[in-house]
Coordinates of C-alpha atoms and ligand atoms in Angstrom, one line a residue:
Chain O
X13 CA 29.9 37.4 185.5
X14 CA 26.3 36.2 185.7
X15 CA 25.3 32.8 186.8
X16 CA 24.6 31.7 183.2
X17 CA 28.0 32.9 182.2
X18 CA 29.6 31.0 185.0
X19 CA 27.9 27.8 184.1
X20 CA 29.0 28.2 180.4
X21 CA 32.5 28.9 181.6
X22 CA 32.6 25.9 183.8
X23 CA 31.3 23.7 181.1
X24 CA 34.0 24.9 178.8
X25 CA 36.7 24.0 181.3
X26 CA 35.1 20.6 182.2
X27 CA 34.9 19.4 178.6
X28 CA 38.5 20.6 177.9
X29 CA 37.1 22.9 175.1
X30 CA 38.4 26.0 176.8
X31 CA 41.9 24.6 176.4
X32 CA 41.1 23.7 172.8
X33 CA 40.0 27.3 172.1
X34 CA 43.1 28.6 173.9
X35 CA 45.3 26.4 171.8
X36 CA 43.5 27.5 168.6
X37 CA 44.0 31.2 169.6
X38 CA 47.6 30.6 170.5
X39 CA 48.2 29.0 167.0
X40 CA 46.5 31.8 165.2
X41 CA 48.5 34.4 167.0
X42 CA 51.7 32.7 166.2
X43 CA 50.7 32.2 162.6
X44 CA 49.9 35.8 161.9
X45 CA 53.2 37.0 163.5
X46 CA 51.5 38.6 166.5
X47 CA 53.7 36.8 169.0
X48 CA 56.8 38.0 167.3
X49 CA 55.5 41.5 167.2
X50 CA 54.8 41.5 170.9
X51 CA 58.2 39.9 171.6
X52 CA 59.7 42.9 169.8
X53 CA 57.6 45.3 171.8
X54 CA 58.9 43.7 175.0
X55 CA 62.4 43.8 173.8
X56 CA 62.1 47.5 173.1
X57 CA 60.8 48.2 176.7
X58 CA 63.7 46.2 178.2
X59 CA 66.3 48.0 176.0
X60 CA 64.9 51.4 177.0
X61 CA 65.6 50.6 180.6
X62 CA 69.0 49.1 180.0
X63 CA 70.3 50.0 183.5
X64 CA 67.3 49.5 185.7
X65 CA 65.3 46.3 186.5
X66 CA 62.3 45.6 184.5
X67 CA 59.4 44.0 186.4
X68 CA 56.6 41.9 184.9
X69 CA 53.9 44.4 186.0
X70 CA 55.7 47.2 184.3
X71 CA 56.1 45.2 181.1
X72 CA 52.4 44.2 181.2
X73 CA 51.4 47.8 181.7
X74 CA 53.5 49.1 178.9
X75 CA 52.9 46.4 176.3
X76 CA 49.3 45.2 176.9
X77 CA 47.4 48.2 175.2
X78 CA 49.6 48.0 172.1
X79 CA 49.6 44.2 172.0
X80 CA 45.7 44.2 172.3
X81 CA 45.5 46.6 169.4
X82 CA 47.7 44.4 167.3
X83 CA 45.4 41.3 167.4
X84 CA 44.0 41.1 163.8
X85 CA 40.2 41.4 163.4
X86 CA 40.1 38.2 161.4
X87 CA 41.5 36.3 164.4
X88 CA 39.0 37.9 166.8
X89 CA 36.1 37.2 164.4
X90 CA 37.0 33.6 163.9
X91 CA 37.3 32.8 167.6
X92 CA 34.1 34.7 168.4
X93 CA 32.2 32.9 165.7
X94 CA 33.5 29.4 166.7
X95 CA 32.9 29.9 170.4
X96 CA 29.3 31.1 169.6
X97 CA 28.6 28.1 167.3
X98 CA 30.1 25.8 169.9
X99 CA 28.0 27.2 172.8
X100 CA 24.8 27.1 170.8
X101 CA 25.2 23.4 169.9
X102 CA 26.0 22.6 173.6
X103 CA 23.1 24.5 175.0
X104 CA 20.3 22.0 174.8
X105 CA 22.3 19.0 176.1
Chain G
X29 CA 62.2 39.2 186.4
X30 CA 64.7 36.7 187.5
X31 CA 65.6 33.4 185.9
X32 CA 67.8 32.2 188.7
X33 CA 65.0 31.9 191.3
X34 CA 65.1 33.8 194.5
X35 CA 66.0 33.1 198.1
X36 CA 62.4 32.7 199.1
X37 CA 61.7 30.1 196.5
X38 CA 65.0 28.3 197.2
X39 CA 64.1 28.1 200.9
X40 CA 60.7 26.8 200.1
X41 CA 62.0 24.1 197.7
X42 CA 64.6 23.1 200.3
X43 CA 61.9 22.6 202.9
X44 CA 59.0 21.1 200.9
X45 CA 60.5 20.1 197.5
X46 CA 58.6 20.5 194.2
X47 CA 55.5 18.5 195.2
X48 CA 53.3 21.5 196.2
X49 CA 54.0 23.1 192.8
X50 CA 53.3 19.8 191.0
X51 CA 49.9 19.4 192.6
X52 CA 48.8 23.0 192.1
X53 CA 49.9 22.9 188.5
X54 CA 48.4 19.5 187.6
X55 CA 45.0 20.4 189.1
X56 CA 44.5 24.0 188.4
X57 CA 46.9 25.1 185.6
X58 CA 47.3 22.2 183.1
X59 CA 44.7 19.7 184.1
X60 CA 46.1 16.3 183.4
X61 CA 42.9 14.4 184.1
X62 CA 39.1 14.8 184.0
X63 CA 39.0 14.9 187.8
X64 CA 41.5 17.8 187.8
X65 CA 39.3 19.7 185.2
X66 CA 36.3 19.2 187.6
X67 CA 38.2 20.9 190.4
X68 CA 39.4 23.6 188.1
X69 CA 35.9 24.3 186.7
X70 CA 34.3 24.6 190.1
X71 CA 36.8 26.1 192.4
X72 CA 38.9 28.7 190.7
X73 CA 37.5 31.8 192.4
X74 CA 39.2 34.3 194.7
X75 CA 38.6 33.3 198.3
X76 CA 38.5 37.0 199.3
X77 CA 36.2 38.6 196.7
X78 CA 34.6 35.6 194.9
X79 CA 35.7 36.8 191.4
X80 CA 37.4 34.6 188.8
X81 CA 40.1 37.2 188.3
X82 CA 42.0 39.4 187.4
X83 CA 44.9 37.0 187.2
X84 CA 44.0 34.2 189.7
X85 CA 46.8 32.8 191.8
X86 CA 47.1 30.0 194.3
X87 CA 49.2 30.2 197.4
X88 CA 51.9 27.6 197.1
X89 CA 52.0 27.2 200.9
X90 CA 48.3 26.5 201.6
X91 CA 46.5 26.5 198.2
X92 CA 44.6 29.6 199.1
X93 CA 43.1 31.1 195.9
X94 CA 43.4 34.9 195.4
X95 CA 43.3 37.4 192.7
X96 CA 46.0 39.8 191.8
X97 CA 43.9 42.9 192.5
X98 CA 45.1 43.1 196.1
X99 CA 44.1 39.7 197.6
X100 CA 47.3 37.7 197.2
X101 CA 49.1 40.7 198.7
X102 CA 46.6 40.7 201.7
X103 CA 47.1 36.9 202.2
X104 CA 50.8 37.3 202.0
X105 CA 50.7 40.0 204.8
X106 CA 48.5 38.1 207.2
X107 CA 49.9 34.6 206.7
X108 CA 53.5 35.4 205.7
X109 CA 53.1 33.1 202.6
X110 CA 55.2 34.6 199.8
X111 CA 54.9 32.3 196.9
X112 CA 51.9 32.1 194.4
X113 CA 51.3 30.1 191.3
X114 CA 49.6 32.0 188.4
X115 CA 46.7 29.7 187.4
X116 CA 46.6 30.8 183.8
X117 CA 50.3 30.3 182.9
X118 CA 51.8 28.4 185.9
X119 CA 54.5 31.0 186.7
X120 CA 55.5 31.6 190.3
X121 CA 55.1 35.0 191.9
X122 CA 57.0 36.0 195.0
X123 CA 55.4 38.8 197.0
X124 CA 58.7 39.6 198.8
X125 CA 60.6 40.1 195.5
X126 CA 57.3 41.6 193.9
X127 CA 57.9 39.7 190.7
X128 CA 57.7 36.4 188.9
X129 CA 60.5 34.0 189.6
X130 CA 61.7 31.5 187.1
X131 CA 63.1 28.2 188.1
X132 CA 64.4 25.5 185.7
X133 CA 63.0 22.6 187.6
X134 CA 59.5 24.1 187.9
X135 CA 59.5 25.1 184.2
X136 CA 60.3 21.5 183.3
X137 CA 57.4 20.2 185.4
X138 CA 55.1 22.7 183.8
X139 CA 56.1 21.6 180.3
X140 CA 55.6 17.9 181.0
X141 CA 52.1 18.7 182.4
X142 CA 51.2 20.8 179.3
X143 CA 52.2 17.8 177.1
X144 CA 50.1 15.4 179.2
X145 CA 47.2 17.8 179.1
X146 CA 47.4 18.1 175.3
X147 CA 47.6 14.4 174.9
X148 CA 44.6 13.8 177.2
X149 CA 42.5 16.3 175.1
X150 CA 43.7 15.0 171.8
X151 CA 45.1 18.3 170.7
X152 CA 48.5 18.9 169.1
X153 CA 51.4 19.4 171.4
X154 CA 52.4 23.0 172.2
X155 CA 55.1 24.5 170.0
X156 CA 58.6 24.2 171.4
X157 CA 61.4 26.1 169.7
X158 CA 64.4 24.2 168.6
X159 CA 67.3 24.3 171.1
X160 CA 70.7 22.9 170.0
X161 CA 72.0 20.0 172.1
X162 CA 75.6 19.9 173.1
X163 CA 76.8 18.3 169.9
X164 CA 74.9 20.8 167.7
X165 CA 76.1 23.8 169.8
X166 CA 79.6 22.5 169.3
X167 CA 79.1 22.1 165.5
X168 CA 77.7 25.6 165.3
X169 CA 80.7 27.0 167.1
X170 CA 83.1 25.1 164.9
X171 CA 81.4 26.0 161.6
X172 CA 81.9 29.7 161.4
X173 CA 80.6 30.2 157.9
X174 CA 77.0 31.5 157.9
X175 CA 74.7 32.3 155.1
X176 CA 71.8 34.7 155.6
X177 CA 68.7 33.7 153.8
X178 CA 66.8 36.9 152.9
X179 CA 63.2 36.9 151.7
X180 CA 64.5 37.6 148.2
X181 CA 67.0 34.8 148.1
X182 CA 67.5 32.8 145.0
X183 CA 69.3 30.0 146.8
X184 CA 67.7 26.7 145.8
X185 CA 66.9 27.8 142.3
X186 CA 68.8 26.0 139.6
X187 CA 67.9 24.9 136.1
X188 CA 68.0 21.3 134.9
X189 CA 69.5 20.4 131.6
X190 CA 67.2 18.7 129.2
X191 CA 68.8 15.4 128.2
X192 CA 66.5 14.9 125.3
X193 CA 62.8 14.9 126.3
X194 CA 63.5 14.7 130.0
X195 CA 61.4 17.7 130.9
X196 CA 58.8 15.3 132.4
X197 CA 61.4 14.4 134.9
X198 CA 62.8 17.9 135.4
X199 CA 59.5 19.4 136.4
X200 CA 58.9 16.7 139.0
X201 CA 62.4 17.1 140.4
X202 CA 61.8 20.8 140.7
X203 CA 58.6 20.2 142.5
X204 CA 60.1 17.8 145.0
X205 CA 63.1 20.1 145.6
X206 CA 60.7 22.8 146.5
X207 CA 58.5 20.8 148.8
X208 CA 59.1 22.5 152.1
X209 CA 59.0 19.5 154.4
X210 CA 61.0 17.3 152.1
X211 CA 63.6 20.0 151.8
X212 CA 63.8 20.3 155.6
X213 CA 64.2 16.6 155.9
X214 CA 67.1 16.3 153.5
X215 CA 68.9 19.5 154.4
X216 CA 68.6 18.4 158.0
X217 CA 70.4 15.2 156.9
X218 CA 67.7 13.0 158.4
X219 CA 68.2 10.1 156.1
X220 CA 70.3 7.5 157.9
X221 CA 71.4 5.0 155.3
X222 CA 72.2 1.4 155.6
X223 CA 73.4 1.0 152.1
X224 CA 75.8 3.9 152.6
X225 CA 78.6 4.2 150.1
X226 CA 77.4 1.5 147.7
X227 CA 76.1 4.2 145.4
X228 CA 72.9 2.3 145.0
X229 CA 70.5 4.1 147.3
X230 CA 68.2 6.5 145.5
X231 CA 67.4 8.4 148.7
X232 CA 71.1 9.2 149.2
X233 CA 71.1 10.4 145.6
X234 CA 68.2 12.7 146.2
X235 CA 69.9 13.9 149.4
X236 CA 73.0 14.8 147.3
X237 CA 70.8 16.6 144.8
X238 CA 69.3 18.8 147.6
X239 CA 72.8 19.8 148.6
X240 CA 73.7 20.7 145.1
X241 CA 70.5 22.7 144.6
X242 CA 71.0 24.7 147.8
X243 CA 74.8 25.1 147.5
X244 CA 74.4 28.6 146.2
X245 CA 75.7 27.9 142.7
X246 CA 73.5 29.0 139.8
X247 CA 74.6 26.9 136.8
X248 CA 72.1 24.3 135.6
X249 CA 72.4 20.8 136.9
X250 CA 72.5 17.5 134.9
X251 CA 70.5 14.5 136.3
X252 CA 72.6 11.8 134.6
X253 CA 73.0 9.7 137.8
X254 CA 69.5 10.0 138.9
X255 CA 68.3 9.0 135.5
X256 CA 70.5 5.9 135.7
X257 CA 69.3 5.0 139.1
X258 CA 65.7 5.3 138.2
X259 CA 66.4 3.4 135.1
X260 CA 67.6 0.5 137.2
X261 CA 64.8 0.7 139.7
X262 CA 61.7 1.5 137.6
X263 CA 62.4 0.0 134.2
X264 CA 59.0 0.8 132.8
X265 CA 60.0 4.5 132.9
X266 CA 63.4 4.0 131.2
X267 CA 64.3 5.3 127.9
X268 CA 64.5 8.8 126.5
X269 CA 61.2 9.1 124.8
X270 CA 58.7 11.5 126.3
X271 CA 56.9 10.2 129.4
X272 CA 54.0 11.3 131.5
X273 CA 55.1 13.6 134.4
X274 CA 52.3 12.2 136.6
X275 CA 53.5 8.6 136.1
X276 CA 57.0 9.7 136.9
X277 CA 55.9 11.5 140.0
X278 CA 54.2 8.4 141.4
X279 CA 57.0 6.0 140.3
X280 CA 59.5 8.3 142.0
X281 CA 57.6 8.3 145.3
X282 CA 57.3 4.6 145.1
X283 CA 61.0 4.0 144.5
X284 CA 62.0 6.5 147.3
X285 CA 59.5 4.8 149.7
X286 CA 61.0 1.4 148.9
X287 CA 64.5 2.7 149.4
X288 CA 63.6 4.3 152.7
X289 CA 62.3 0.9 153.9
X290 CA 65.7 -0.6 153.1
X291 CA 67.4 1.6 155.6
X292 CA 65.4 1.0 158.7
X293 CA 64.8 -1.7 161.2
X294 CA 61.7 -3.9 160.8
X295 CA 60.4 -2.6 164.1
X296 CA 60.4 1.0 163.1
X297 CA 59.1 0.2 159.6
X298 CA 55.5 0.4 160.4
X299 CA 53.4 2.4 162.8
X300 CA 49.9 1.0 163.2
X301 CA 50.3 -1.0 160.0
X302 CA 51.3 2.0 158.0
X303 CA 54.7 2.8 156.5
X304 CA 56.3 5.7 158.4
X305 CA 59.0 6.7 155.9
X306 CA 59.4 10.3 155.0
X307 CA 57.5 9.9 151.7
X308 CA 54.5 8.4 153.5
X309 CA 54.7 10.9 156.3
X310 CA 54.4 13.7 153.8
X311 CA 52.4 12.4 150.8
X312 CA 50.1 9.7 152.2
X313 CA 46.4 10.3 152.9
X314 CA 43.5 8.0 153.5
X315 CA 40.6 7.7 151.0
X316 CA 37.4 6.5 152.5
X317 CA 34.9 4.6 150.3
X318 CA 31.3 4.1 151.6
X319 CA 29.1 1.7 149.7
X320 CA 25.5 1.9 150.7
X321 CA 23.0 -0.8 149.8
X322 CA 19.8 0.7 148.4
X323 CA 17.7 -2.1 149.9
X324 CA 18.8 -2.3 153.5
X325 CA 20.9 1.0 153.8
X326 CA 23.7 -1.1 155.2
X327 CA 27.1 0.7 154.8
X328 CA 30.4 -1.0 154.0
X329 CA 33.4 1.2 154.5
X330 CA 37.0 0.8 153.4
X331 CA 39.9 3.1 153.7
X332 CA 42.8 3.1 151.3
X333 CA 46.0 5.0 151.3
X334 CA 46.7 7.5 148.5
X335 CA 49.5 9.6 147.2
X336 CA 47.6 11.8 144.9
X337 CA 44.0 12.4 143.7
X338 CA 43.2 12.1 140.0
X339 CA 40.3 14.3 139.0
X340 CA 38.2 14.1 135.8
X341 CA 38.2 17.2 133.6
X342 CA 34.8 17.4 132.1
X343 CA 35.1 21.0 130.8
X344 CA 36.0 24.4 132.1
X345 CA 35.5 24.6 135.9
X346 CA 37.4 24.8 139.1
X347 CA 39.5 22.5 141.3
X348 CA 36.9 22.9 144.0
X349 CA 34.1 21.8 141.6
X350 CA 36.2 18.8 140.6
X351 CA 36.7 17.8 144.2
X352 CA 33.0 18.3 144.9
X353 CA 32.2 15.9 142.1
X354 CA 34.8 13.5 143.2
X355 CA 33.3 13.3 146.7
X356 CA 29.6 13.2 145.6
X357 CA 27.6 10.0 146.2
X358 CA 27.2 8.2 143.0
X359 CA 24.5 5.6 142.1
X360 CA 26.1 2.5 140.7
X361 CA 23.1 1.3 138.7
X362 CA 21.7 -2.0 137.9
X363 CA 24.6 -3.1 135.7
X364 CA 27.0 -2.8 138.7
X365 CA 25.3 -4.7 141.5
X366 CA 27.5 -5.4 144.5
X367 CA 27.0 -8.3 147.0
X368 CA 25.5 -6.8 150.2
X369 CA 26.8 -8.7 153.3
X370 CA 23.5 -7.9 155.2
X371 CA 21.0 -8.9 152.5
X372 CA 23.3 -11.7 151.3
X373 CA 22.4 -10.9 147.8
X374 CA 23.6 -8.7 144.9
X375 CA 22.0 -5.3 145.2
X376 CA 22.1 -1.9 143.7
X377 CA 24.1 0.6 145.7
X378 CA 25.5 4.1 146.0
X379 CA 29.2 4.8 146.4
X380 CA 30.8 7.8 148.0
X381 CA 34.5 8.7 148.2
X382 CA 35.7 11.1 150.9
X383 CA 39.0 12.0 152.5
X384 CA 39.4 10.3 155.8
X385 CA 42.9 11.6 156.5
X386 CA 44.7 14.4 154.7
X387 CA 48.4 14.2 153.7
X388 CA 50.7 17.1 154.5
X389 CA 51.2 17.6 150.7
X390 CA 48.0 17.2 148.7
X391 CA 48.8 16.4 145.1
X392 CA 46.0 16.7 142.4
X393 CA 46.2 15.3 139.0
X394 CA 43.9 16.8 136.4
X395 CA 43.2 14.1 133.9
X396 CA 43.8 16.1 130.8
X397 CA 45.0 13.1 128.7
X398 CA 42.3 10.8 127.5
X399 CA 43.3 7.4 126.1
X400 CA 40.7 5.2 124.5
X401 CA 40.6 2.6 121.9
X402 CA 39.4 5.1 119.3
X403 CA 41.4 8.2 120.1
X404 CA 44.1 9.7 122.3
X405 CA 43.4 13.3 123.1
X406 CA 44.3 16.2 125.4
X407 CA 41.6 18.2 127.1
X408 CA 42.8 21.8 127.3
X409 CA 39.8 23.2 129.2
X410 CA 40.7 25.9 131.7
X411 CA 40.4 24.7 135.3
X412 CA 40.9 27.4 137.9
X413 CA 42.6 26.6 141.2
X414 CA 43.1 28.8 144.3
X415 CA 46.3 29.8 146.0
X416 CA 44.7 28.9 149.4
X417 CA 42.5 25.8 149.6
X418 CA 40.4 24.6 152.5
X419 CA 39.9 20.8 152.3
X420 CA 37.3 20.6 155.1
X421 CA 34.3 20.2 152.8
X422 CA 35.8 17.0 151.3
X423 CA 36.6 15.3 154.6
X424 CA 34.7 12.2 155.7
X425 CA 33.9 13.7 159.1
X426 CA 32.4 16.8 157.5
X427 CA 30.3 14.9 155.0
X428 CA 28.9 12.7 157.8
X429 CA 28.0 15.8 159.8
X430 CA 26.2 17.3 156.8
X431 CA 24.3 14.1 156.1
X432 CA 23.2 13.7 159.6
X433 CA 22.3 17.4 159.9
X434 CA 24.2 19.6 162.3
X435 CA 21.3 20.0 164.8
X436 CA 21.5 16.6 166.4
X437 CA 25.2 16.4 166.3
X438 CA 27.7 17.1 169.1
X439 CA 30.3 19.8 168.7
X440 CA 30.4 20.7 165.0
X441 CA 33.2 18.7 163.4
X442 CA 36.2 20.6 162.4
X443 CA 35.9 23.5 164.8
X444 CA 39.3 22.8 166.1
X445 CA 40.7 21.2 163.0
X446 CA 42.7 23.1 160.5
X447 CA 42.5 21.8 156.9
X448 CA 43.9 24.8 155.0
X449 CA 46.4 24.3 152.3
X450 CA 48.5 26.6 150.2
X451 CA 49.7 26.1 146.6
X452 CA 53.4 25.7 146.2
X453 CA 54.0 24.0 142.8
X454 CA 52.2 23.6 139.5
X455 CA 53.2 21.4 136.6
X456 CA 52.0 22.4 133.2
X457 CA 51.9 20.6 129.9
X458 CA 52.2 22.8 126.8
X459 CA 51.4 21.8 123.3
X460 CA 49.8 18.7 121.9
X461 CA 49.8 15.1 123.1
X462 CA 52.7 13.9 121.0
X463 CA 54.7 17.1 120.7
X464 CA 54.4 18.6 124.1
X465 CA 56.6 20.1 126.7
X466 CA 56.5 20.2 130.5
X467 CA 57.3 23.2 132.7
X468 CA 56.8 23.9 136.4
X469 CA 56.0 26.8 138.6
X470 CA 57.5 26.6 142.1
X471 CA 57.1 28.8 145.1
X472 CA 60.4 29.8 146.6
X473 CA 59.5 31.9 149.7
X474 CA 55.8 32.6 150.5
X475 CA 54.5 34.8 147.7
X476 CA 57.6 34.5 145.4
X477 CA 57.1 32.3 142.3
X478 CA 59.5 31.1 139.6
X479 CA 59.0 29.3 136.4
X480 CA 61.3 26.3 135.7
X481 CA 61.6 25.6 132.0
X482 CA 64.5 23.0 131.9
X483 CA 67.7 25.0 132.3
X484 CA 65.9 28.3 132.4
X485 CA 64.5 29.8 135.6
X486 CA 62.5 33.0 135.4
X487 CA 60.6 35.0 138.0
X488 CA 56.8 34.6 137.7
X489 CA 53.7 36.3 139.3
X490 CA 51.1 34.4 141.3
X491 CA 48.5 35.7 138.6
X492 CA 50.5 34.0 135.9
X493 CA 50.6 30.8 137.9
X494 CA 46.8 30.8 138.6
X495 CA 46.1 31.6 134.9
X496 CA 48.1 28.7 133.7
X497 CA 46.7 25.4 132.3
X498 CA 47.5 23.3 135.4
X499 CA 48.2 19.6 135.0
X500 CA 49.5 18.6 138.4
X501 CA 48.8 20.9 141.4
X502 CA 50.7 20.6 144.7
X503 CA 49.4 22.1 148.0
X504 CA 51.2 22.1 151.3
X505 CA 49.4 22.1 154.6
X506 CA 49.4 25.6 156.0
X507 CA 49.6 24.8 159.7
X508 CA 51.5 21.8 160.9
X509 CA 50.5 20.0 164.1
X510 CA 53.0 18.8 166.6
X511 CA 52.9 15.3 167.8
X512 CA 52.8 14.6 171.5
X513 CA 55.8 12.6 172.6
X514 CA 54.8 11.6 176.2
X515 CA 55.9 8.2 177.5
Ligands
LIG21 ZN1 48.8 30.6 202.0
LIG22 ZN1 40.0 38.9 194.9
LIG23 ZN1 61.5 36.1 196.5
LIG24 ZN1 70.6 6.1 151.4
LIG25 ZN1 57.0 4.5 153.0
LIG26 ZN1 21.6 -4.7 151.8

């Protein structure tokens, strides 16, 4: 992370906009069914190992690559575009 | 993963209670104040490597920040501190058990902080799934009969007998029965009636009607009782001659709203001066009117509630074009001077209507019937309307931002707002003014449409719906916000 990035990041937290973006992303992921899909992926992993313990790290390692690939392009684009517009309007203040 | 906690967390809670978790969570996970956000913005870096991640944690014992790439493990070894709070999600990690530990008490603290945070930022509350309370769980166990609702279900689809030109009423009843939030309200038995059993409450009658529609039976229904009740409550609509479906729609909302008011205490009746009954919660929006004096540029603003928007049909066009025209600034001319409070004189002015708040159900009335002293006529021009509609361009906040110019404005309005709507019902008028017939298209599940022609229900395609000559168009908000309920 560069210094500029850090400042932009801090500003986002300070204004609460980071939470707002997070909430927006959360909503979109629920809306498009992503969360349910990921839930099913997790369930499959747990089922596979019926008799042994499942740890969080193992779940993350197994599910993350597939979960990332499932995020729709439209959601990524919308977030990217909105964050960009937002940072540009904040820049000269 | 364990949802019963672990011995290390139990020991920690026994010694220090939940306060350490509360503090870390309120300052670095869900910031409940501006001060907390300042701490979070400036200090969430790993004390060992200076990086903001991966997966930042805070030691619960001494608030030491460390990342998951080896540094919480290091701290744990050297200090014998085993418990760490994940700063993104608030979960507690135990390095002894090498996994996240779930604890009911801490989960509740986290949830209350998330609600507080949402409230302080003015965003909608996080989604929480429904969990049955003791009574509901009991009822579910007692009532063994279950019905599976498949995506292709036809439950809820029933024809309505025509009692002699009552199609104007049938098409509105079909629309209301298929309004998602209204259906949920009535099937959830949310109407608590004061006039119970007297047989005079129209809301109770509608509640019964929902039960009959969704009973699973397929035979057409007869609306005798409803007709009678409306006849006693809205006399101007009485009689069996053909009526206007739009008038009936508004009159029905009005009667229902008045009956809702009968059932509740005066104190709950109004929330910030507005009626909070189910009809108003679903159908009421706020229309802003700005009148600008052309001499002094003084603005006088008023906001009025609305249940529907009536749009002029000039000729072929689109719903969006009609809305664009509806919200355009209009010069009132010299014949319609208005007294300006600043100039203290009658001045020419411009007037602009915009939508200040949007209802959950947006109802549009295309004015296809023209009544004048010379002639009554019907305008059959084709007006296209979309299945998905974004209302942002017609909002007061958006119009203001456009007028001012986006450059010298703060965060662009609407970046976090969601004003998307999707079509769920269309009422059509077929034939001429005096020998016409009403039908309705309703959406059953997302993407599955049916045509309601009195007692006949037939499957329809979205194309067919969009190609029809719409008279009343009903859109439902796509995403519903949750209200914060923090005391
Ligand atoms: Zn420590
Ligand atoms: Zn580190
Ligand atoms: Zn442990
Ligand atoms: Zn009642
Ligand atoms: Zn009301
Ligand atoms: Zn003036």
